[in-house]
Amino acid sequence: MIEELLPDEVVAVEVHGDDGSEPAPLYPEEAEAVAQAVHKRRREFALVRACARRAMEKLGVPAQPLLPGERGAPGWPPGLVGSMTHCDGYCAAALVRATDLASVGIDAEPHRPLPEGVLEAVSLPAEAARLRRLAVRHPEVHWDRLLFSAKESVYKAWFPLTGLWLEFTEADIEVFVDPDERLHGGFRAELLVPGPLVGGRRLGHFEGRWTVQRGLVATAIAVPHTR
């Protein structure tokens, strides 16, 4: 699912469902990082890292610890950039060589409405108005949840490039539906604060893709190098 949203050079590994089996053991330093967490959090932490290590192996990089750094962002091995996501019944990791892309951001969410009050907290008035128009034309999509996921992907692509926090309301996202594809499309995120410098050029926006499948909404952003 996630790999459909990303360029071919990105390696994505995902797991759907939960058969109750235990994921591969964590490295000691990883286990220490979540030692005080509840069982569900420890399990998700391990499952998504198992996905990431399989992606690393596909890129010819030996499996190694992936420790959470500032604001929880994973510390990738030198030469790689990537992103991870997990929600109930799903986890995924997407990795690519740093020479191929500047950054990657992915997110998956259950395809159901956001809790009451969340959309108002994370959206701009113009975004909310666009979502209302989309809901009239395509009521089968929970657009509020899609917008939330897209904002998460924006942040995950943004943070490795800047090391800075980005508020939900500091990116204005416009969502598009693919022709004849009601459950697939793209989005453009206009950055309302100075964007990251990539190759000496300051970016003003990110471009992303989205899909709704198997009870999930997924979004992804691949930030190319500028020339």
Tab-separated table of C-alpha atoms in Angstrom:
chain	number	residue	atom	x	y	z
A	1	MET	CA	0.000	0.000	0.000
A	2	ILE	CA	2.630	2.548	1.057
A	3	GLU	CA	4.994	1.604	-1.768
A	4	GLU	CA	2.305	2.620	-4.308
A	5	LEU	CA	2.621	6.191	-3.046
A	6	LEU	CA	6.404	6.509	-3.324
A	7	PRO	CA	9.025	6.568	-6.105
A	8	ASP	CA	10.556	3.281	-7.240
A	9	GLU	CA	13.860	3.929	-5.484
A	10	VAL	CA	12.148	3.820	-2.073
A	11	VAL	CA	11.999	0.420	-0.353
A	12	ALA	CA	8.832	-0.031	1.690
A	13	VAL	CA	8.012	-2.938	4.002
A	14	GLU	CA	4.622	-3.227	5.664
A	15	VAL	CA	2.662	-5.644	7.832
A	16	HIS	CA	-1.136	-5.877	7.821
A	17	GLY	CA	-3.074	-7.449	10.638
A	18	ASP	CA	-1.956	-8.988	13.900
A	19	ASP	CA	-1.636	-12.751	14.228
A	20	GLY	CA	-0.583	-12.488	17.848
A	21	SER	CA	2.964	-13.669	17.212
A	22	GLU	CA	5.832	-11.838	18.826
A	23	PRO	CA	8.088	-9.714	16.608
A	24	ALA	CA	11.818	-10.278	16.420
A	25	PRO	CA	13.650	-9.284	19.630
A	26	LEU	CA	14.825	-5.715	19.993
A	27	TYR	CA	18.443	-4.750	20.440
A	28	PRO	CA	19.223	-4.108	24.121
A	29	GLU	CA	19.428	-0.349	23.691
A	30	GLU	CA	16.075	-0.320	21.857
A	31	ALA	CA	14.458	-2.413	24.578
A	32	GLU	CA	15.774	0.044	27.163
A	33	ALA	CA	14.182	2.947	25.272
A	34	VAL	CA	10.697	1.455	25.719
A	35	ALA	CA	11.225	-0.438	28.969
A	36	GLN	CA	8.640	1.689	30.801
A	37	ALA	CA	6.070	1.655	28.000
A	38	VAL	CA	2.883	-0.419	28.002
A	39	HIS	CA	2.882	-3.749	26.157
A	40	LYS	CA	1.001	-2.381	23.108
A	41	ARG	CA	3.545	0.411	22.654
A	42	ARG	CA	6.496	-1.992	23.035
A	43	ARG	CA	4.964	-4.360	20.492
A	44	GLU	CA	4.336	-1.635	17.899
A	45	PHE	CA	7.850	-0.293	18.491
A	46	ALA	CA	9.289	-3.752	17.751
A	47	LEU	CA	7.049	-4.517	14.764
A	48	VAL	CA	7.796	-1.305	12.928
A	49	ARG	CA	11.528	-1.736	13.542
A	50	ALA	CA	11.334	-5.243	12.130
A	51	CYS	CA	9.852	-3.670	8.972
A	52	ALA	CA	12.626	-1.081	8.909
A	53	ARG	CA	15.359	-3.694	9.288
A	54	ARG	CA	13.933	-5.714	6.399
A	55	ALA	CA	13.975	-2.557	4.285
A	56	MET	CA	17.579	-1.870	5.336
A	57	GLU	CA	18.582	-5.378	4.273
A	58	LYS	CA	16.953	-4.870	0.860
A	59	LEU	CA	19.163	-1.795	0.467
A	60	GLY	CA	22.246	-3.795	1.451
A	61	VAL	CA	22.586	-2.163	4.873
A	62	PRO	CA	23.224	-4.498	7.850
A	63	ALA	CA	20.469	-4.662	10.451
A	64	GLN	CA	21.211	-2.409	13.424
A	65	PRO	CA	19.491	-0.576	16.279
A	66	LEU	CA	17.090	2.232	15.418
A	67	LEU	CA	16.854	4.461	18.449
A	68	PRO	CA	14.331	7.278	18.841
A	69	GLY	CA	15.994	10.657	18.843
A	70	GLU	CA	14.679	14.178	19.277
A	71	ARG	CA	10.870	14.242	19.270
A	72	GLY	CA	10.893	10.480	18.699
A	73	ALA	CA	12.317	10.626	15.175
A	74	PRO	CA	14.221	7.402	14.363
A	75	GLY	CA	17.977	7.633	13.967
A	76	TRP	CA	18.719	6.104	10.569
A	77	PRO	CA	22.098	4.637	9.590
A	78	PRO	CA	24.405	7.011	7.701
A	79	GLY	CA	23.466	7.228	4.051
A	80	LEU	CA	19.772	6.441	4.533
A	81	VAL	CA	16.655	8.519	5.033
A	82	GLY	CA	13.280	7.098	5.887
A	83	SER	CA	10.061	7.155	7.827
A	84	MET	CA	7.937	4.755	9.888
A	85	THR	CA	4.276	4.560	10.830
A	86	HIS	CA	2.001	2.289	12.833
A	87	CYS	CA	-1.623	2.111	13.886
A	88	ASP	CA	-3.907	-0.695	15.030
A	89	GLY	CA	-3.329	-3.677	12.745
A	90	TYR	CA	-0.750	-2.033	10.485
A	91	CYS	CA	2.843	-0.869	10.476
A	92	ALA	CA	5.247	0.171	7.735
A	93	ALA	CA	8.708	1.557	7.104
A	94	ALA	CA	9.996	3.312	3.985
A	95	LEU	CA	13.727	3.799	3.378
A	96	VAL	CA	15.808	5.205	0.563
A	97	ARG	CA	19.429	6.113	-0.012
A	98	ALA	CA	20.147	9.730	0.916
A	99	THR	CA	21.688	10.250	-2.513
A	100	ASP	CA	18.313	9.501	-4.134
A	101	LEU	CA	15.962	11.603	-1.999
A	102	ALA	CA	16.332	14.352	0.575
A	103	SER	CA	13.562	13.116	2.879
A	104	VAL	CA	10.567	10.798	3.160
A	105	GLY	CA	7.441	11.007	5.288
A	106	ILE	CA	4.736	8.336	5.600
A	107	ASP	CA	1.655	7.931	7.760
A	108	ALA	CA	-1.250	5.493	8.071
A	109	GLU	CA	-4.437	5.957	10.048
A	110	PRO	CA	-7.654	3.999	10.541
A	111	HIS	CA	-10.141	5.135	7.911
A	112	ARG	CA	-12.769	6.555	10.217
A	113	PRO	CA	-13.758	10.063	11.344
A	114	LEU	CA	-11.493	11.990	13.655
A	115	PRO	CA	-12.638	12.390	17.251
A	116	GLU	CA	-14.823	15.407	17.856
A	117	GLY	CA	-12.893	18.676	17.957
A	118	VAL	CA	-9.674	17.364	16.409
A	119	LEU	CA	-10.291	18.684	12.899
A	120	GLU	CA	-10.895	22.182	14.254
A	121	ALA	CA	-7.591	21.965	16.164
A	122	VAL	CA	-5.438	20.829	13.237
A	123	SER	CA	-6.968	22.507	10.185
A	124	LEU	CA	-7.005	25.969	8.682
A	125	PRO	CA	-10.360	27.504	7.682
A	126	ALA	CA	-9.490	27.169	3.984
A	127	GLU	CA	-8.607	23.504	4.454
A	128	ALA	CA	-11.874	22.786	6.270
A	129	ALA	CA	-13.837	24.502	3.493
A	130	ARG	CA	-12.102	22.413	0.825
A	131	LEU	CA	-12.796	19.239	2.789
A	132	ARG	CA	-16.506	20.077	2.919
A	133	ARG	CA	-16.572	20.403	-0.868
A	134	LEU	CA	-14.742	17.101	-1.279
A	135	ALA	CA	-17.181	15.395	1.098
A	136	VAL	CA	-20.100	16.431	-1.120
A	137	ARG	CA	-18.480	14.937	-4.231
A	138	HIS	CA	-16.848	11.903	-2.575
A	139	PRO	CA	-18.675	10.998	0.651
A	140	GLU	CA	-17.016	7.570	0.802
A	141	VAL	CA	-13.745	9.114	2.056
A	142	HIS	CA	-13.234	10.398	5.616
A	143	TRP	CA	-11.503	13.587	4.506
A	144	ASP	CA	-10.832	14.831	8.017
A	145	ARG	CA	-8.754	11.726	8.768
A	146	LEU	CA	-6.985	12.012	5.410
A	147	LEU	CA	-6.015	15.612	6.145
A	148	PHE	CA	-4.707	14.616	9.574
A	149	SER	CA	-2.605	11.847	7.996
A	150	ALA	CA	-1.243	14.200	5.355
A	151	LYS	CA	-0.203	16.669	8.063
A	152	GLU	CA	1.612	13.856	9.875
A	153	SER	CA	3.484	12.957	6.666
A	154	VAL	CA	4.381	16.611	6.144
A	155	TYR	CA	5.907	16.792	9.616
A	156	LYS	CA	7.828	13.534	9.178
A	157	ALA	CA	9.320	14.816	5.913
A	158	TRP	CA	9.981	18.265	7.395
A	159	PHE	CA	11.669	17.434	10.680
A	160	PRO	CA	14.781	15.585	9.373
A	161	LEU	CA	15.469	18.528	7.075
A	162	THR	CA	15.081	21.242	9.707
A	163	GLY	CA	15.243	19.772	13.212
A	164	LEU	CA	12.347	22.113	14.018
A	165	TRP	CA	8.773	21.622	15.177
A	166	LEU	CA	6.034	22.353	12.631
A	167	GLU	CA	2.558	23.201	13.873
A	168	PHE	CA	-0.453	21.623	12.170
A	169	THR	CA	-1.548	25.082	11.053
A	170	GLU	CA	1.823	25.958	9.500
A	171	ALA	CA	1.131	23.950	6.363
A	172	ASP	CA	-1.885	24.541	4.116
A	173	ILE	CA	-2.817	21.267	2.416
A	174	GLU	CA	-4.953	20.966	-0.700
A	175	VAL	CA	-6.091	17.445	-1.551
A	176	PHE	CA	-6.808	16.172	-5.065
A	177	VAL	CA	-8.630	13.076	-6.300
A	178	ASP	CA	-7.209	11.138	-9.244
A	179	PRO	CA	-9.478	11.051	-12.308
A	180	ASP	CA	-11.641	7.902	-12.210
A	181	GLU	CA	-9.921	6.837	-8.948
A	182	ARG	CA	-12.114	7.893	-6.028
A	183	LEU	CA	-9.854	6.310	-3.403
A	184	HIS	CA	-6.495	7.585	-4.654
A	185	GLY	CA	-5.019	11.000	-5.233
A	186	GLY	CA	-2.425	13.582	-4.363
A	187	PHE	CA	-1.957	16.615	-2.173
A	188	ARG	CA	0.120	19.774	-2.056
A	189	ALA	CA	1.300	21.207	1.251
A	190	GLU	CA	2.153	24.901	1.114
A	191	LEU	CA	4.553	25.713	3.933
A	192	LEU	CA	3.460	28.843	5.772
A	193	VAL	CA	6.833	29.275	7.487
A	194	PRO	CA	10.276	29.369	5.839
A	195	GLY	CA	10.831	25.940	4.321
A	196	PRO	CA	13.908	23.732	4.572
A	197	LEU	CA	17.010	24.322	2.509
A	198	VAL	CA	17.619	21.440	0.109
A	199	GLY	CA	20.612	21.720	-2.185
A	200	GLY	CA	20.866	25.433	-1.454
A	201	ARG	CA	17.241	26.073	-2.420
A	202	ARG	CA	14.518	26.894	0.104
A	203	LEU	CA	11.443	24.755	-0.446
A	204	GLY	CA	8.026	26.371	-0.297
A	205	HIS	CA	5.900	23.248	-0.526
A	206	PHE	CA	5.826	19.445	-0.451
A	207	GLU	CA	3.970	17.175	-2.868
A	208	GLY	CA	2.379	13.953	-1.637
A	209	ARG	CA	0.139	11.019	-2.530
A	210	TRP	CA	-2.720	9.301	-0.664
A	211	THR	CA	-4.801	6.141	-0.852
A	212	VAL	CA	-7.663	4.494	1.015
A	213	GLN	CA	-7.404	0.715	1.226
A	214	ARG	CA	-8.202	-2.142	3.601
A	215	GLY	CA	-9.804	0.101	6.194
A	216	LEU	CA	-6.833	2.487	6.276
A	217	VAL	CA	-5.918	5.863	4.863
A	218	ALA	CA	-2.233	6.245	3.987
A	219	THR	CA	-0.250	9.281	2.893
A	220	ALA	CA	3.341	9.706	1.757
A	221	ILE	CA	5.767	12.434	0.740
A	222	ALA	CA	9.068	12.051	-1.086
A	223	VAL	CA	11.235	15.184	-1.094
A	224	PRO	CA	13.595	15.231	-4.094
A	225	HIS	CA	17.001	16.806	-4.162
A	226	THR	CA	17.108	20.155	-5.912
A	227	ARG	CA	19.646	20.835	-8.585
